[in-house]
């Protein structure tokens, strides 16, 4: 038997699985209790459906670099943001529980964040925008297939937008290009140069 060495260990990729059937809020709580020690397992609940997701290395890299650049941008242009990361949003009366990958209050803390960011390496089957709508989160960004799709809540529905309404001067193409760079130092330098006035 060949011993396992560190050079033979590879990172586990993101995986998603939706439990078949309908589950009550109480059943969700039991499942959460049973899986409480599963470190990088995320559970999303929406209208009786439960989705499990394992968080992979590529997911975490994109999430971290995207968050870093959003925070850098807000500091550089003088917009006060309060980062609250993947803080859980849950409410039995809304029949929803989930964790965004990154989330931010802009200006000051409110009932719910102003911006949520979700990174999808593999597509899930739970309605991505509905869970955010239940918590009236004004803007949601989805990273999928090396692209960023932006949505803004208007008249109780999300509309896809080309430009952030929270950061109207942010060059989204520049942001995406910088996230995809292999060096965070190079990405930071290019991003700062691109946002100079």
CSV table of C-alpha atoms in Angstrom, one decimal:
chain,number,residue,atom,x,y,z
A,1,UNK,CA,0.0,0.0,0.0
A,2,UNK,CA,1.4,3.4,-1.0
A,3,UNK,CA,1.4,6.0,1.8
A,4,UNK,CA,-0.7,9.1,1.2
A,5,UNK,CA,1.5,12.2,0.9
A,6,UNK,CA,0.5,15.9,0.8
A,7,UNK,CA,1.4,16.1,-2.9
A,8,UNK,CA,-1.2,13.5,-3.7
A,9,UNK,CA,-4.0,15.3,-1.9
A,10,UNK,CA,-6.2,17.4,-4.1
A,11,UNK,CA,-8.9,19.9,-3.1
A,12,UNK,CA,-12.5,18.7,-3.1
A,13,UNK,CA,-14.6,20.5,-5.6
A,14,UNK,CA,-17.9,22.2,-4.8
A,15,UNK,CA,-20.9,19.8,-4.9
A,16,UNK,CA,-24.6,20.3,-4.6
A,17,UNK,CA,-27.4,17.9,-3.7
A,18,UNK,CA,-31.1,18.6,-3.2
A,19,UNK,CA,-33.0,16.3,-0.9
A,20,UNK,CA,-36.1,14.9,-2.7
A,21,UNK,CA,-39.4,15.6,-1.1
A,22,UNK,CA,-40.9,18.3,1.1
A,23,UNK,CA,-39.5,19.1,4.6
A,24,UNK,CA,-41.0,21.1,7.4
A,25,UNK,CA,-39.0,23.8,9.3
A,26,UNK,CA,-38.8,21.4,12.2
A,27,UNK,CA,-37.3,18.7,10.0
A,28,UNK,CA,-34.8,21.3,8.7
A,29,UNK,CA,-33.7,22.1,12.3
A,30,UNK,CA,-33.2,18.3,13.0
A,31,UNK,CA,-31.1,18.0,9.8
A,32,UNK,CA,-29.0,21.1,10.8
A,33,UNK,CA,-28.4,19.6,14.3
A,34,UNK,CA,-27.3,16.3,12.8
A,35,UNK,CA,-24.9,18.0,10.4
A,36,UNK,CA,-23.6,20.7,12.8
A,37,UNK,CA,-20.1,19.3,12.9
A,38,UNK,CA,-19.8,19.0,9.1
A,39,UNK,CA,-17.4,22.0,8.7
A,40,UNK,CA,-17.8,23.2,5.1
A,41,UNK,CA,-21.3,22.0,4.5
A,42,UNK,CA,-23.9,24.7,3.7
A,43,UNK,CA,-27.6,24.1,3.9
A,44,UNK,CA,-30.2,26.2,2.0
A,45,UNK,CA,-33.9,25.9,2.8
A,46,UNK,CA,-36.7,27.3,0.6
A,47,UNK,CA,-40.4,26.4,0.7
A,48,UNK,CA,-39.7,22.8,1.9
A,49,UNK,CA,-36.7,22.1,-0.3
A,50,UNK,CA,-33.3,21.5,1.2
A,51,UNK,CA,-30.1,21.8,-0.7
A,52,UNK,CA,-26.7,20.8,0.6
A,53,UNK,CA,-23.5,22.3,-0.8
A,54,UNK,CA,-19.9,21.5,0.0
A,55,UNK,CA,-17.6,24.5,-0.5
A,56,UNK,CA,-14.6,23.8,-2.7
A,57,UNK,CA,-11.3,25.6,-3.1
A,58,UNK,CA,-12.1,27.4,-6.3
A,59,UNK,CA,-15.4,28.7,-4.8
A,60,UNK,CA,-13.5,30.1,-1.8
A,61,UNK,CA,-10.8,31.7,-3.9
A,62,UNK,CA,-13.3,33.5,-6.1
A,63,UNK,CA,-15.4,34.6,-3.2
A,64,UNK,CA,-12.4,35.9,-1.3
A,65,UNK,CA,-10.9,37.8,-4.2
A,66,UNK,CA,-14.3,39.3,-5.2
A,67,UNK,CA,-14.9,40.4,-1.6
A,68,UNK,CA,-11.4,41.8,-1.3
A,69,UNK,CA,-11.9,43.9,-4.4
A,70,UNK,CA,-15.4,45.2,-3.5
A,71,UNK,CA,-14.0,46.2,-0.1
A,72,UNK,CA,-11.0,47.8,-1.6
A,73,UNK,CA,-13.2,49.7,-4.1
A,74,UNK,CA,-15.5,51.0,-1.3
A,75,UNK,CA,-12.5,52.2,0.7
A,76,UNK,CA,-10.8,53.9,-2.2
A,77,UNK,CA,-13.9,55.9,-3.2
A,78,UNK,CA,-15.1,56.6,0.3
A,79,UNK,CA,-18.3,54.5,0.6
A,80,UNK,CA,-18.7,53.1,4.1
A,81,UNK,CA,-19.6,49.4,4.0
A,82,UNK,CA,-20.0,46.9,6.8
A,83,UNK,CA,-19.0,43.4,5.6
A,84,UNK,CA,-21.0,40.6,7.2
A,85,UNK,CA,-19.7,37.7,5.1
A,86,UNK,CA,-21.8,34.6,5.0
A,87,UNK,CA,-24.0,35.5,8.0
A,88,UNK,CA,-27.0,33.2,8.0
A,89,UNK,CA,-30.4,34.7,6.9
A,90,UNK,CA,-33.2,32.6,8.3
A,91,UNK,CA,-36.9,33.0,9.2
A,92,UNK,CA,-39.5,30.3,9.6
A,93,UNK,CA,-42.3,32.8,8.6
A,94,UNK,CA,-40.4,33.4,5.3
A,95,UNK,CA,-39.8,29.7,4.8
A,96,UNK,CA,-36.2,30.4,4.0
A,97,UNK,CA,-32.7,29.9,5.4
A,98,UNK,CA,-29.4,30.4,3.6
A,99,UNK,CA,-26.0,31.9,3.7
A,100,UNK,CA,-24.7,34.3,1.0
A,101,UNK,CA,-21.0,34.0,0.2
A,102,UNK,CA,-20.4,37.7,1.0
A,103,UNK,CA,-22.8,40.4,2.1
A,104,UNK,CA,-22.6,44.0,3.0
A,105,UNK,CA,-24.5,46.8,4.6
A,106,UNK,CA,-23.8,50.1,2.8
A,107,UNK,CA,-23.7,53.2,4.9
A,108,UNK,CA,-25.1,51.7,8.1
A,109,UNK,CA,-26.5,48.5,9.5
A,110,UNK,CA,-30.1,47.8,8.7
A,111,UNK,CA,-32.5,44.9,9.0
A,112,UNK,CA,-30.9,43.1,6.1
A,113,UNK,CA,-27.8,43.7,4.0
A,114,UNK,CA,-27.9,45.9,0.9
A,115,UNK,CA,-25.7,43.6,-1.2
A,116,UNK,CA,-25.3,39.9,-1.3
A,117,UNK,CA,-22.8,38.0,-3.5
A,118,UNK,CA,-23.1,34.3,-4.4
A,119,UNK,CA,-20.5,32.3,-6.1
A,120,UNK,CA,-21.8,29.3,-8.1
A,121,UNK,CA,-19.3,26.9,-9.4
A,122,UNK,CA,-21.9,24.2,-9.9
A,123,UNK,CA,-25.5,25.2,-10.5
A,124,UNK,CA,-28.1,24.4,-7.9
A,125,UNK,CA,-31.8,23.8,-8.3
A,126,UNK,CA,-33.3,26.1,-5.6
A,127,UNK,CA,-34.5,29.4,-6.9
A,128,UNK,CA,-31.5,31.7,-6.4
A,129,UNK,CA,-33.3,35.0,-6.3
A,130,UNK,CA,-36.4,34.0,-4.4
A,131,UNK,CA,-34.5,33.5,-1.2
A,132,UNK,CA,-33.0,36.9,-1.3
A,133,UNK,CA,-36.3,38.5,-2.2
A,134,UNK,CA,-37.8,37.1,1.0
A,135,UNK,CA,-35.3,39.3,2.9
A,136,UNK,CA,-35.7,42.4,0.7
A,137,UNK,CA,-32.0,42.5,-0.2
A,138,UNK,CA,-31.8,45.3,-2.7
A,139,UNK,CA,-28.9,44.0,-4.9
A,140,UNK,CA,-27.6,40.4,-5.5
A,141,UNK,CA,-24.6,39.5,-7.6
A,142,UNK,CA,-24.1,36.0,-8.9
A,143,UNK,CA,-20.7,34.7,-10.1
A,144,UNK,CA,-21.2,31.9,-12.6
A,145,UNK,CA,-19.0,30.7,-15.5
A,146,UNK,CA,-16.4,33.4,-14.9
A,147,UNK,CA,-19.1,36.1,-15.3
A,148,UNK,CA,-20.9,38.4,-12.9
A,149,UNK,CA,-24.6,38.8,-13.2
A,150,UNK,CA,-26.2,41.7,-11.2
A,151,UNK,CA,-29.8,41.9,-10.1
A,152,UNK,CA,-31.6,44.8,-8.4
A,153,UNK,CA,-34.9,44.5,-6.5
A,154,UNK,CA,-37.6,46.7,-8.0
A,155,UNK,CA,-41.3,46.5,-7.4
A,156,UNK,CA,-40.9,43.2,-5.4
A,157,UNK,CA,-39.1,41.5,-8.3
A,158,UNK,CA,-35.4,41.3,-9.4
A,159,UNK,CA,-34.4,42.9,-12.6
A,160,UNK,CA,-31.1,42.1,-14.2
A,161,UNK,CA,-28.9,45.2,-14.5
A,162,UNK,CA,-25.6,45.9,-16.3
A,163,UNK,CA,-24.4,48.4,-13.7
A,164,UNK,CA,-24.6,48.2,-9.9
A,165,UNK,CA,-27.0,50.8,-8.5
A,166,UNK,CA,-25.2,50.6,-5.2
A,167,UNK,CA,-21.8,51.3,-6.9
A,168,UNK,CA,-22.8,53.2,-10.0
A,169,UNK,CA,-19.2,54.0,-11.1
A,170,UNK,CA,-17.8,50.5,-10.6
A,171,UNK,CA,-16.5,49.0,-13.9
A,172,UNK,CA,-17.9,45.5,-13.7
A,173,UNK,CA,-15.7,44.3,-16.6
A,174,UNK,CA,-12.6,45.5,-14.8
A,175,UNK,CA,-13.8,43.8,-11.6
A,176,UNK,CA,-14.3,40.4,-13.4
A,177,UNK,CA,-11.0,40.6,-15.2
A,178,UNK,CA,-9.2,41.3,-11.9
A,179,UNK,CA,-10.9,38.4,-10.1
A,180,UNK,CA,-9.7,36.1,-12.8
A,181,UNK,CA,-6.0,37.1,-12.6
A,182,UNK,CA,-3.7,34.5,-11.1
A,183,UNK,CA,-1.9,37.0,-8.8
A,184,UNK,CA,-3.9,39.0,-6.2
A,185,UNK,CA,-1.0,41.5,-6.2
A,186,UNK,CA,-1.4,42.1,-10.0
A,187,UNK,CA,-5.2,42.1,-9.6
A,188,UNK,CA,-5.0,44.8,-6.9
A,189,UNK,CA,-2.6,47.0,-8.9
A,190,UNK,CA,-4.7,46.8,-12.1
A,191,UNK,CA,-7.9,47.3,-10.2
A,192,UNK,CA,-6.6,50.4,-8.4
A,193,UNK,CA,-5.2,51.9,-11.7
A,194,UNK,CA,-8.6,51.2,-13.3
A,195,UNK,CA,-10.6,53.1,-10.7
A,196,UNK,CA,-8.3,56.2,-10.5
A,197,UNK,CA,-10.2,59.3,-11.3
